[in-house]
Short mmCIF file of C-alpha atoms and ligand atoms in Angstrom, two decimals:
data_model
loop_
_atom_site.label_atom_id
_atom_site.label_comp_id
_atom_site.label_asym_id
_atom_site.label_seq_id
_atom_site.Cartn_x
_atom_site.Cartn_y
_atom_site.Cartn_z
CA MET P 10 16.09 -5.90 -5.77
CA ILE P 11 12.99 -4.95 -7.72
CA ILE P 12 10.55 -7.40 -9.28
CA ALA P 13 8.08 -5.88 -11.75
CA ILE P 14 4.89 -7.81 -12.47
CA ASP P 15 2.39 -6.72 -15.09
CA GLY P 16 -0.64 -8.31 -16.64
CA PRO P 17 -4.36 -7.99 -17.32
CA ALA P 18 -7.22 -8.16 -14.83
CA ALA P 19 -7.55 -11.42 -12.86
CA SER P 20 -4.40 -12.95 -14.38
CA GLY P 21 -3.18 -13.94 -10.92
CA LYS P 22 -0.46 -11.29 -10.82
CA GLY P 23 -1.59 -9.96 -7.42
CA THR P 24 -1.36 -13.34 -5.68
CA LEU P 25 1.98 -14.05 -7.34
CA ALA P 26 3.35 -10.64 -6.35
CA ARG P 27 2.32 -11.09 -2.72
CA ARG P 28 3.81 -14.56 -2.50
CA LEU P 29 7.05 -13.59 -4.25
CA ALA P 30 7.44 -10.65 -1.84
CA THR P 31 7.09 -12.98 1.15
CA HIS P 32 9.44 -15.55 -0.40
CA PHE P 33 12.21 -13.06 -1.26
CA GLU P 34 11.58 -10.84 1.82
CA LEU P 35 10.70 -7.72 -0.15
CA HIS P 36 8.02 -5.04 0.24
CA HIS P 37 4.93 -5.38 -1.94
CA LEU P 38 2.76 -2.76 -3.64
CA ASP P 39 -0.36 -3.57 -5.63
CA THR P 40 -0.34 -0.41 -7.77
CA GLY P 41 -3.90 -1.13 -8.93
CA LEU P 42 -4.97 -0.18 -5.42
CA THR P 43 -3.56 3.33 -5.86
CA TYR P 44 -5.82 3.89 -8.91
CA ARG P 45 -8.69 2.22 -7.07
CA ALA P 46 -8.19 4.41 -3.96
CA VAL P 47 -8.35 7.60 -6.01
CA ALA P 48 -11.42 6.34 -7.88
CA ALA P 49 -13.14 5.34 -4.61
CA ALA P 50 -12.52 8.77 -3.08
CA LEU P 51 -13.96 10.50 -6.17
CA LEU P 52 -17.03 8.23 -6.17
CA ALA P 53 -17.59 8.66 -2.42
CA ASN P 54 -17.52 12.45 -2.72
CA GLY P 55 -19.66 12.63 -5.85
CA LEU P 56 -16.74 14.12 -7.83
CA PRO P 57 -16.37 13.67 -11.61
CA LEU P 58 -14.10 10.90 -12.93
CA GLY P 59 -12.91 12.97 -15.88
CA ASP P 60 -11.50 16.03 -14.07
CA GLU P 61 -7.74 15.56 -14.01
CA GLN P 62 -6.94 18.31 -11.49
CA VAL P 63 -9.45 16.99 -8.96
CA ALA P 64 -8.01 13.47 -9.35
CA ILE P 65 -4.45 14.79 -8.90
CA ASP P 66 -5.47 16.59 -5.69
CA VAL P 67 -6.92 13.35 -4.32
CA ALA P 68 -3.75 11.44 -5.32
CA ARG P 69 -1.53 13.96 -3.48
CA ASN P 70 -3.31 13.11 -0.24
CA LEU P 71 -3.14 9.35 -0.75
CA ASP P 72 -1.74 7.32 2.15
CA LEU P 73 -0.50 3.93 0.92
CA ALA P 74 -0.74 2.48 4.42
CA LYS P 75 -4.45 3.24 4.59
CA MET P 76 -5.52 1.50 1.35
CA ASP P 77 -7.96 -1.27 2.28
CA LYS P 78 -8.02 -3.99 -0.37
CA SER P 79 -11.26 -5.55 0.89
CA VAL P 80 -13.11 -2.26 0.37
CA LEU P 81 -11.30 -1.25 -2.84
CA SER P 82 -11.82 -4.58 -4.59
CA ALA P 83 -15.49 -3.73 -5.32
CA HIS P 84 -16.34 -4.23 -8.97
CA GLU P 85 -17.57 -0.66 -9.65
CA ILE P 86 -14.35 0.74 -8.15
CA GLY P 87 -12.28 -1.34 -10.60
CA GLU P 88 -14.32 0.00 -13.49
CA ALA P 89 -13.92 3.61 -12.27
CA ALA P 90 -10.17 3.02 -11.68
CA SER P 91 -9.70 1.98 -15.28
CA ARG P 92 -11.55 5.11 -16.44
CA ILE P 93 -9.38 7.54 -14.44
CA ALA P 94 -6.22 5.58 -15.36
CA VAL P 95 -6.25 7.32 -18.77
CA LEU P 96 -5.47 10.72 -17.15
CA GLY P 97 -1.78 11.47 -17.81
CA GLY P 98 -1.30 13.96 -14.96
CA LEU P 99 -2.85 11.60 -12.44
CA ARG P 100 -0.60 8.75 -13.63
CA GLU P 101 2.47 10.97 -13.21
CA GLU P 102 1.49 11.67 -9.60
CA LEU P 103 0.84 8.00 -8.78
CA VAL P 104 3.92 6.78 -10.65
CA ASN P 105 6.11 9.10 -8.53
CA LEU P 106 4.58 7.66 -5.38
CA GLN P 107 5.15 4.10 -6.68
CA LYS P 108 8.78 4.85 -7.62
CA ARG P 109 9.44 6.17 -4.11
CA PHE P 110 7.97 2.98 -2.66
CA ALA P 111 10.14 0.84 -4.96
CA SER P 112 13.33 2.61 -3.92
CA THR P 113 12.93 1.77 -0.22
CA PRO P 114 15.48 -0.89 0.87
CA PRO P 115 15.66 -3.86 0.59
CA GLY P 116 13.49 -3.53 -2.52
CA ALA P 117 10.03 -4.47 -3.62
CA VAL P 118 7.67 -6.41 -5.79
CA LEU P 119 5.24 -4.11 -7.62
CA ASP P 120 2.33 -5.33 -9.68
CA GLY P 121 0.24 -3.41 -12.19
CA ARG P 122 0.03 -2.63 -15.89
CA ASP P 123 3.05 -0.37 -16.52
CA ILE P 124 5.60 -1.45 -13.90
CA GLY P 125 8.17 -2.95 -16.29
CA THR P 126 7.66 -0.23 -18.89
CA VAL P 127 7.22 3.00 -16.89
CA VAL P 128 7.44 2.70 -13.10
CA CYS P 129 10.52 0.44 -12.83
CA PRO P 130 12.06 0.12 -16.31
CA ASP P 131 15.34 -0.98 -14.65
CA ALA P 132 13.76 -3.72 -12.51
CA ASP P 133 15.99 -6.74 -11.88
CA VAL P 134 13.26 -9.11 -13.07
CA LYS P 135 10.12 -8.46 -15.11
CA LEU P 136 7.21 -10.83 -15.42
CA PHE P 137 4.17 -10.43 -17.62
CA VAL P 138 1.48 -12.71 -16.21
CA THR P 139 -1.42 -13.59 -18.43
CA ALA P 140 -4.15 -16.18 -19.01
CA SER P 141 -6.97 -16.57 -21.52
CA ALA P 142 -9.90 -14.19 -21.01
CA GLU P 143 -12.15 -17.18 -20.22
CA ALA P 144 -9.81 -18.54 -17.54
CA ARG P 145 -9.52 -15.10 -15.97
CA ALA P 146 -13.28 -14.56 -16.01
CA ARG P 147 -13.78 -17.98 -14.40
CA ARG P 148 -11.33 -17.10 -11.60
CA ARG P 149 -12.92 -13.68 -11.00
CA THR P 150 -16.43 -15.20 -10.97
CA ASP P 151 -15.35 -17.85 -8.42
CA GLU P 152 -13.59 -15.22 -6.32
CA MET P 153 -16.70 -13.01 -6.23
CA ALA P 154 -18.95 -15.97 -5.46
CA SER P 155 -16.68 -17.02 -2.58
CA LYS P 156 -17.21 -13.55 -1.08
CA GLY P 157 -20.96 -13.95 -1.40
CA GLN P 158 -21.15 -11.42 -4.26
CA GLU P 159 -23.45 -12.02 -7.19
CA ALA P 160 -21.38 -12.98 -10.25
CA VAL P 161 -22.53 -13.96 -13.72
CA PHE P 162 -19.73 -15.47 -15.83
CA ALA P 163 -20.84 -13.88 -19.13
CA SER P 164 -20.97 -10.35 -17.74
CA VAL P 165 -17.69 -10.77 -15.83
CA LEU P 166 -16.10 -11.89 -19.11
CA ASP P 167 -17.54 -8.86 -20.96
CA ASP P 168 -16.26 -6.50 -18.27
CA LEU P 169 -12.77 -8.01 -18.32
CA LYS P 170 -12.55 -7.74 -22.09
CA ARG P 171 -13.73 -4.11 -22.01
CA ARG P 172 -11.18 -3.23 -19.32
CA ASP P 173 -8.35 -5.06 -21.16
CA GLU P 174 -9.24 -3.12 -24.30
CA ARG P 175 -9.26 0.24 -22.48
CA ASP P 176 -6.03 -0.54 -20.60
CA SER P 177 -4.11 -1.67 -23.66
CA THR P 178 -5.25 1.00 -26.11
CA ARG P 179 -5.00 4.16 -23.97
CA SER P 180 -2.41 6.66 -25.19
CA VAL P 181 -0.59 7.09 -21.85
CA ALA P 182 1.32 4.08 -20.48
CA PRO P 183 -0.81 1.39 -22.15
CA MET P 184 -0.53 -2.14 -20.78
CA LYS P 185 2.10 -3.91 -22.86
CA ILE P 186 4.80 -6.53 -22.47
CA ALA P 187 8.21 -4.97 -21.80
CA ASP P 188 10.84 -6.20 -24.28
CA ASP P 189 12.84 -7.84 -21.49
CA ALA P 190 9.86 -9.36 -19.60
CA HIS P 191 9.36 -13.08 -19.04
CA LEU P 192 5.92 -14.18 -20.20
CA LEU P 193 4.05 -16.42 -17.77
CA ASP P 194 0.82 -17.84 -19.18
CA THR P 195 -1.16 -19.30 -16.27
CA THR P 196 -4.19 -20.51 -18.27
CA GLU P 197 -3.40 -24.15 -17.52
CA MET P 198 -1.68 -23.61 -14.16
CA ASP P 199 -2.97 -23.61 -10.61
CA ILE P 200 -1.54 -20.93 -8.33
CA GLU P 201 1.07 -23.27 -6.81
CA THR P 202 2.48 -24.18 -10.23
CA ALA P 203 2.44 -20.53 -11.31
CA PHE P 204 4.25 -19.53 -8.12
CA GLN P 205 6.96 -22.18 -8.60
CA SER P 206 7.49 -21.03 -12.21
CA ALA P 207 7.78 -17.41 -11.06
CA VAL P 208 10.27 -18.32 -8.31
CA ASP P 209 12.39 -20.19 -10.89
CA ILE P 210 12.37 -17.21 -13.25
CA VAL P 211 13.40 -14.81 -10.46
CA ALA P 212 16.07 -17.16 -9.10
CA ASN P 213 17.57 -17.61 -12.59
CA ALA P 214 17.53 -13.89 -13.28
CA ARG P 215 19.34 -13.25 -9.99
CA LYS P 216 22.14 -15.64 -10.94
CA ASN P 217 22.86 -13.72 -14.15
O1 CDP T 14 -7.17 -6.56 -9.93
P1 CDP T 14 -7.58 -6.08 -11.28
O2 CDP T 14 -6.68 -6.58 -12.33
O3 CDP T 14 -9.02 -6.23 -11.56
O4 CDP T 14 -7.40 -4.51 -11.32
P2 CDP T 14 -6.28 -3.62 -10.66
O5 CDP T 14 -4.93 -4.21 -10.89
O6 CDP T 14 -6.68 -3.32 -9.26
O7 CDP T 14 -6.35 -2.28 -11.55
C1 CDP T 14 -7.54 -1.53 -11.70
C2 CDP T 14 -7.35 -0.59 -12.89
O8 CDP T 14 -6.30 0.36 -12.57
C3 CDP T 14 -6.86 -1.27 -14.17
O9 CDP T 14 -7.92 -1.69 -14.98
C4 CDP T 14 -6.04 -0.19 -14.86
O10 CDP T 14 -6.84 0.64 -15.67
C5 CDP T 14 -5.53 0.66 -13.72
N1 CDP T 14 -4.09 0.43 -13.45
C6 CDP T 14 -3.17 1.07 -14.26
O11 CDP T 14 -3.54 1.77 -15.19
N2 CDP T 14 -1.84 0.96 -14.01
C7 CDP T 14 -1.40 0.20 -12.99
N3 CDP T 14 -0.08 0.13 -12.75
C8 CDP T 14 -2.33 -0.51 -12.18
C9 CDP T 14 -3.68 -0.38 -12.45
#
């Protein structure tokens, strides 16, 4: 059983993916963390973000079990992740790792930008989770503030829009809605309502 969840930054896909994995007793992989982990290693070692071979070498040594979300969620790491995510060879390396994860029984929920289109095109259920840019920026600002980080709504909104633009216009594996994905717009939903809608979609898809 594979559930593919895609969507833009701060759409709520990560929380939904985690909760669906617990609910359906599946493994969970936040694939954004794999791009973030490579970006963080490059930044920490003063290595360039545009050198594909260097990024591939870092990706080959990536240990999924050691990715620490609390460290990797830093804003500048997200920005760097989106910049290295345009490198085709790096994506190939990370996608192979993600596919291996997905094939481990009893199955998994993966969330990212290209899960339904590239990583798991045969997933049993595909969700594309979205929300207006303003709603997403509000959530990200609140999330940062709750962690004691400085967050200005207008600049968070600008950053999100810039990242959405880069992620959806890149030539390799751009973020897009798979033809057979269910669209879940969470602009007007709290997380509980969004979760219930997602559970209903998955449960229905399983029946068919
Ligand atoms: O949590 P947030 O949406 O801010 O970002 P993320 O999911 O951790 O992803 C960080 C960056 O990695 C994104 O902006 C994408 O450029 C890239 N990414 C990707 O290209 N493909 C994926 N499957 C996941 C993330």
